[in-house]
PDB file of C-alpha atoms in Angstrom:
ATOM      1  CA  MET Y 259      27.227  15.359 -41.621  1.00 44.00           C
ATOM      2  CA  SER Y 260      29.564  18.254 -42.288  1.00 44.00           C
ATOM      3  CA  THR Y 261      33.219  17.568 -42.807  1.00 46.00           C
ATOM      4  CA  PRO Y 262      35.378  20.556 -41.936  1.00 47.00           C
ATOM      5  CA  LEU Y 263      38.687  21.183 -43.653  1.00 47.00           C
ATOM      6  CA  ASN Y 264      41.735  19.765 -41.927  1.00 43.00           C
ATOM      7  CA  GLN Y 265      43.975  22.825 -42.079  1.00 43.00           C
ATOM      8  CA  ASN Y 266      47.176  20.789 -41.776  1.00 41.00           C
ATOM      9  CA  GLU Y 267      46.487  18.498 -44.696  1.00 41.00           C
ATOM     10  CA  GLY Y 268      43.928  20.429 -46.785  1.00 44.00           C
ATOM     11  CA  THR Y 269      41.511  17.470 -46.799  1.00 40.00           C
ATOM     12  CA  ARG Y 270      38.047  17.038 -45.377  1.00 42.00           C
ATOM     13  CA  ILE Y 271      37.805  15.102 -42.132  1.00 40.00           C
ATOM     14  CA  PRO Y 272      34.619  13.897 -40.452  1.00 40.00           C
ATOM     15  CA  ASN Y 273      33.503  15.914 -37.443  1.00 42.00           C
ATOM     16  CA  PRO Y 274      30.513  14.185 -35.837  1.00 40.00           C
ATOM     17  CA  GLN Y 275      29.913  16.951 -33.273  1.00 40.00           C
ATOM     18  CA  VAL Y 276      29.193  19.636 -35.870  1.00 43.00           C
ATOM     19  CA  LEU Y 277      25.638  18.447 -36.577  1.00 44.00           C
ATOM     20  CA  ASP Y 278      25.109  15.727 -33.977  1.00 46.00           C
ATOM     21  CA  ILE Y 279      21.584  16.460 -32.746  1.00 45.00           C
ATOM     22  CA  GLU Y 280      22.132  14.083 -29.818  1.00 44.00           C
ATOM     23  CA  ASN Y 281      24.957  16.305 -28.524  1.00 49.00           C
ATOM     24  CA  SER Y 282      23.497  17.819 -25.328  1.00 52.00           C
ATOM     25  CA  GLN Y 283      24.851  21.335 -25.963  1.00 52.00           C
ATOM     26  CA  LEU Y 284      23.377  21.454 -29.461  1.00 51.00           C
ATOM     27  CA  LYS Y 285      20.131  19.864 -28.298  1.00 53.00           C
ATOM     28  CA  GLU Y 286      19.730  22.606 -25.686  1.00 56.00           C
ATOM     29  CA  GLU Y 287      20.583  25.301 -28.247  1.00 54.00           C
ATOM     30  CA  PHE Y 288      18.026  23.905 -30.713  1.00 53.00           C
ATOM     31  CA  SER Y 289      15.282  23.609 -28.122  1.00 52.00           C
ATOM     32  CA  THR Y 290      15.769  27.236 -27.055  1.00 53.00           C
ATOM     33  CA  SER Y 291      15.808  28.405 -30.693  1.00 53.00           C
ATOM     34  CA  PHE Y 292      12.144  27.453 -31.148  1.00 53.00           C
ATOM     35  CA  HIS Y 293      10.940  30.546 -29.285  1.00 54.00           C
ATOM     36  CA  ASN Y 294       7.187  30.273 -29.727  1.00 58.00           C
ATOM     37  CA  LEU Y 295       6.778  26.510 -29.778  1.00 56.00           C
ATOM     38  CA  GLU Y 296       6.258  23.829 -27.194  1.00 62.00           C
ATOM     39  CA  PRO Y 297       9.445  21.744 -26.723  1.00 62.00           C
ATOM     40  CA  SER Y 298       7.831  18.687 -28.335  1.00 64.00           C
ATOM     41  CA  MET Y 299       6.837  20.772 -31.390  1.00 63.00           C
ATOM     42  CA  GLY Y 300      10.368  22.151 -31.614  1.00 61.00           C
ATOM     43  CA  GLN Y 301      11.833  18.640 -31.611  1.00 68.00           C
ATOM     44  CA  ALA Y 302       9.296  17.538 -34.243  1.00 70.00           C
ATOM     45  CA  LEU Y 303      10.163  20.528 -36.427  1.00 68.00           C
ATOM     46  CA  LEU Y 304      13.862  19.831 -35.995  1.00 70.00           C
ATOM     47  CA  LYS Y 305      13.364  16.292 -37.300  1.00 77.00           C
ATOM     48  CA  GLU Y 306      11.860  17.776 -40.473  1.00 79.00           C
ATOM     49  CA  VAL Y 307      14.921  19.920 -41.287  1.00 83.00           C
ATOM     50  CA  PRO Y 308      16.027  19.004 -44.825  1.00 83.00           C
ATOM     51  CA  LYS Y 309      18.999  16.682 -45.129  1.00 85.00           C
ATOM     52  CA  LEU Y 310      22.230  18.273 -46.306  1.00 83.00           C
ATOM     53  CA  LYS Y 311      21.835  16.961 -49.868  1.00 86.00           C
ATOM     54  CA  GLU Y 312      18.464  18.772 -50.070  1.00 87.00           C
ATOM     55  CA  TRP Y 313      19.967  22.170 -49.197  1.00 91.00           C
ATOM     56  CA  PRO Y 314      20.935  24.551 -52.007  1.00 90.00           C
ATOM     57  CA  HIS Y 315      24.575  24.602 -53.056  1.00 91.00           C
ATOM     58  CA  PHE Y 316      26.491  27.579 -54.369  1.00 89.00           C
ATOM     59  CA  SER Y 317      29.303  27.376 -56.916  1.00 89.00           C
ATOM     60  CA  GLY Y 318      29.757  31.092 -57.581  1.00 82.00           C
ATOM     61  CA  GLU Y 319      29.611  30.474 -61.310  1.00 78.00           C
ATOM     62  CA  GLY Y 320      26.024  31.357 -62.276  1.00 68.00           C
ATOM     63  CA  GLU Y 321      24.710  34.717 -63.422  1.00 66.00           C
ATOM     64  CA  TYR Y 322      22.833  35.585 -60.261  1.00 61.00           C
ATOM     65  CA  ASP Y 323      22.634  32.369 -58.292  1.00 74.00           C
ATOM     66  CA  HIS Y 324      24.142  34.010 -55.209  1.00 84.00           C
ATOM     67  CA  MET Y 325      20.864  35.782 -54.427  1.00 81.00           C
ATOM     68  CA  GLU Y 326      18.833  32.622 -55.004  1.00 84.00           C
ATOM     69  CA  PHE Y 327      21.213  30.738 -52.706  1.00 90.00           C
ATOM     70  CA  ILE Y 328      20.840  33.373 -49.970  1.00 91.00           C
ATOM     71  CA  ARG Y 329      17.037  33.468 -50.329  1.00 90.00           C
ATOM     72  CA  ARG Y 330      16.726  29.690 -50.092  1.00 91.00           C
ATOM     73  CA  ILE Y 331      19.013  29.417 -47.053  1.00 93.00           C
ATOM     74  CA  ASP Y 332      17.101  32.268 -45.380  1.00 94.00           C
ATOM     75  CA  MET Y 333      13.804  30.488 -46.053  1.00 93.00           C
ATOM     76  CA  ILE Y 334      15.061  27.200 -44.581  1.00 91.00           C
ATOM     77  CA  LYS Y 335      16.484  29.052 -41.583  1.00 91.00           C
ATOM     78  CA  GLU Y 336      13.204  30.919 -41.037  1.00 90.00           C
ATOM     79  CA  ASP Y 337      10.840  28.003 -41.734  1.00 87.00           C
ATOM     80  CA  PHE Y 338      12.602  25.701 -39.274  1.00 84.00           C
ATOM     81  CA  GLU Y 339      13.728  28.473 -36.868  1.00 84.00           C
ATOM     82  CA  LEU Y 340      17.293  27.218 -37.163  1.00 86.00           C
ATOM     83  CA  PRO Y 341      20.086  28.810 -35.149  1.00 86.00           C
ATOM     84  CA  ASP Y 342      23.006  30.356 -37.029  1.00 87.00           C
ATOM     85  CA  ARG Y 343      25.289  27.604 -35.782  1.00 88.00           C
ATOM     86  CA  LEU Y 344      23.428  24.929 -37.730  1.00 86.00           C
ATOM     87  CA  VAL Y 345      23.414  26.960 -40.941  1.00 88.00           C
ATOM     88  CA  THR Y 346      27.049  28.041 -40.788  1.00 90.00           C
ATOM     89  CA  ALA Y 347      28.200  24.532 -39.813  1.00 88.00           C
ATOM     90  CA  ARG Y 348      26.935  23.337 -43.183  1.00 89.00           C
ATOM     91  CA  SER Y 349      28.738  26.054 -45.156  1.00 88.00           C
ATOM     92  CA  ASN Y 350      31.801  23.937 -45.871  1.00 87.00           C
ATOM     93  CA  THR Y 351      29.578  21.561 -47.839  1.00 89.00           C
ATOM     94  CA  LEU Y 352      27.115  24.087 -49.294  1.00 91.00           C
ATOM     95  CA  PHE Y 353      29.833  26.032 -51.118  1.00 91.00           C
ATOM     96  CA  THR Y 354      31.257  24.218 -54.150  1.00 91.00           C
ATOM     97  CA  ARG Y 355      33.899  24.823 -56.832  1.00 90.00           C
ATOM     98  CA  SER Y 356      35.273  28.394 -56.890  1.00 89.00           C
ATOM     99  CA  ALA Y 357      32.903  29.491 -54.098  1.00 90.00           C
ATOM    100  CA  HIS Y 358      34.304  26.738 -51.878  1.00 94.00           C
ATOM    101  CA  ARG Y 359      37.875  27.961 -52.417  1.00 94.00           C
ATOM    102  CA  TRP Y 360      36.721  31.496 -51.602  1.00 94.00           C
ATOM    103  CA  TYR Y 361      34.872  30.256 -48.493  1.00 95.00           C
ATOM    104  CA  ILE Y 362      37.912  28.366 -47.174  1.00 95.00           C
ATOM    105  CA  LYS Y 363      40.162  31.438 -47.517  1.00 95.00           C
ATOM    106  CA  LEU Y 364      37.650  33.703 -45.752  1.00 94.00           C
ATOM    107  CA  ARG Y 365      36.940  31.137 -43.049  1.00 95.00           C
ATOM    108  CA  GLN Y 366      40.632  30.744 -42.316  1.00 95.00           C
ATOM    109  CA  ALA Y 367      41.117  34.521 -42.201  1.00 95.00           C
ATOM    110  CA  HIS Y 368      38.016  35.407 -40.132  1.00 95.00           C
ATOM    111  CA  GLY Y 369      37.081  32.229 -38.275  1.00 92.00           C
ATOM    112  CA  HIS Y 370      33.516  31.254 -37.375  1.00 90.00           C
ATOM    113  CA  GLN Y 371      31.021  33.984 -38.334  1.00 93.00           C
ATOM    114  CA  SER Y 372      27.243  34.380 -38.337  1.00 94.00           C
ATOM    115  CA  TRP Y 373      25.043  33.654 -41.352  1.00 94.00           C
ATOM    116  CA  ASN Y 374      24.344  37.399 -41.712  1.00 94.00           C
ATOM    117  CA  TRP Y 375      28.088  38.038 -41.970  1.00 95.00           C
ATOM    118  CA  TRP Y 376      28.411  35.363 -44.656  1.00 94.00           C
ATOM    119  CA  LYS Y 377      25.468  36.839 -46.596  1.00 92.00           C
ATOM    120  CA  ARG Y 378      27.200  40.223 -46.666  1.00 92.00           C
ATOM    121  CA  GLN Y 379      30.425  38.601 -47.887  1.00 93.00           C
ATOM    122  CA  ILE Y 380      28.605  36.682 -50.653  1.00 91.00           C
ATOM    123  CA  ILE Y 381      26.865  39.834 -51.845  1.00 86.00           C
ATOM    124  CA  HIS Y 382      30.117  41.814 -51.687  1.00 87.00           C
ATOM    125  CA  LYS Y 383      31.941  39.161 -53.727  1.00 87.00           C
ATOM    126  CA  TRP Y 384      29.305  38.268 -56.314  1.00 82.00           C
ATOM    127  CA  ALA Y 385      27.200  41.430 -56.647  1.00 78.00           C
ATOM    128  CA  ASN Y 386      30.045  43.648 -57.817  1.00 75.00           C
ATOM    129  CA  VAL Y 387      30.330  45.935 -60.840  1.00 78.00           C
ATOM    130  CA  SER Y 388      31.873  43.247 -63.036  1.00 74.00           C
ATOM    131  CA  CYS Y 389      29.049  40.796 -62.302  1.00 75.00           C
ATOM    132  CA  ARG Y 390      26.482  43.512 -62.894  1.00 80.00           C
ATOM    133  CA  PHE Y 391      28.059  44.319 -66.257  1.00 83.00           C
ATOM    134  CA  LYS Y 392      27.955  40.639 -67.278  1.00 81.00           C
ATOM    135  CA  LEU Y 393      24.316  40.455 -66.238  1.00 81.00           C
ATOM    136  CA  GLU Y 394      23.390  43.599 -68.189  1.00 86.00           C
ATOM    137  CA  THR Y 395      25.238  42.295 -71.245  1.00 88.00           C
ATOM    138  CA  ALA Y 396      23.459  38.937 -71.014  1.00 86.00           C
ATOM    139  CA  PHE Y 397      20.091  40.665 -70.658  1.00 87.00           C
ATOM    140  CA  ASN Y 398      20.690  43.004 -73.596  1.00 90.00           C
ATOM    141  CA  SER Y 399      22.071  40.322 -75.916  1.00 90.00           C
ATOM    142  CA  ALA Y 400      19.347  37.743 -75.228  1.00 92.00           C
ATOM    143  CA  LYS Y 401      17.033  37.564 -78.219  1.00 93.00           C
ATOM    144  CA  PHE Y 402      14.029  35.289 -78.224  1.00 93.00           C
ATOM    145  CA  ASN Y 403      14.193  32.729 -81.033  1.00 92.00           C
ATOM    146  CA  VAL Y 404      10.887  30.976 -81.698  1.00 92.00           C
ATOM    147  CA  ASP Y 405      12.614  27.927 -83.180  1.00 93.00           C
ATOM    148  CA  LYS Y 406      15.257  27.569 -80.460  1.00 93.00           C
ATOM    149  CA  ASP Y 407      13.818  28.941 -77.197  1.00 92.00           C
ATOM    150  CA  LYS Y 408      10.871  27.942 -75.080  1.00 94.00           C
ATOM    151  CA  ALA Y 409       8.928  31.058 -74.124  1.00 93.00           C
ATOM    152  CA  LEU Y 410       8.465  30.533 -70.383  1.00 93.00           C
ATOM    153  CA  PRO Y 411      12.081  29.648 -69.440  1.00 92.00           C
ATOM    154  CA  TRP Y 412      13.428  32.488 -71.631  1.00 92.00           C
ATOM    155  CA  PHE Y 413      10.999  34.986 -70.106  1.00 92.00           C
ATOM    156  CA  CYS Y 414      11.722  33.814 -66.539  1.00 90.00           C
ATOM    157  CA  GLN Y 415      15.470  34.112 -67.099  1.00 87.00           C
ATOM    158  CA  GLN Y 416      15.073  37.661 -68.387  1.00 90.00           C
ATOM    159  CA  LYS Y 417      12.768  38.517 -65.478  1.00 89.00           C
ATOM    160  CA  ASP Y 418      15.331  37.108 -63.006  1.00 83.00           C
ATOM    161  CA  ARG Y 419      18.061  39.179 -64.620  1.00 83.00           C
ATOM    162  CA  LEU Y 420      15.952  42.337 -64.345  1.00 85.00           C
ATOM    163  CA  THR Y 421      15.051  41.570 -60.731  1.00 82.00           C
ATOM    164  CA  GLU Y 422      18.717  41.110 -59.901  1.00 77.00           C
ATOM    165  CA  LEU Y 423      19.727  44.327 -61.673  1.00 79.00           C
ATOM    166  CA  TYR Y 424      16.834  46.378 -60.295  1.00 82.00           C
ATOM    167  CA  PRO Y 425      15.537  44.834 -57.032  1.00 75.00           C
ATOM    168  CA  ASP Y 426      12.846  47.503 -56.557  1.00 77.00           C
ATOM    169  CA  ILE Y 427      11.280  46.954 -59.979  1.00 78.00           C
ATOM    170  CA  SER Y 428       7.668  45.804 -59.972  1.00 70.00           C
TER     171      SER Y 428
END
C-alpha cells in the first residue's frame, strides 16, 4: 500500500484508496487496461502483479541505476498491462534516499504526472554531463585484478558502463 506524503506535516500517511483493487473506479480502470484479454484473464493477470516490495527501488546514488530502474518498471508495466495510475501511485515508495527528496520536490511542483513524464525527468536529472563524466572516469580507471576481481562481475560492470555511455553500441 502506498503512503503519500502529508504535505502539512512532512510525514507519510496511509492512503488505502491509492492501490485498493476493490475500489470500483480502479477496478473498472484496470479491467479496461487489459485491451486484448478476456475480463477474467485480466483479473487473473492483475492478481499476479508483483507486490510493492518486489518492485525495483531507485536511490539516485548508483552509477547508472536510473536506466535499469526505468527498464524494470517499463517491463512490469508492459508485462502486466498496468495503467499509468498504478505505476505512478507507487512512486512515493519506489524512490528512496536522495531520489525520494528529488521526487517529492518535483511532485509538489508539478502534481500528478504520467510515467512517461517521470521517465523523462529521471533521465534529465541522472543522465547529465556530470554523471556521464563520472561513468567515463569509472570505466577508464577500472583495471582487472586477477587476485581481487571475479572476471564475470567485472566484465558485466564494464559492459553496463559502455552500454550506458554508448546506447547504440553492439
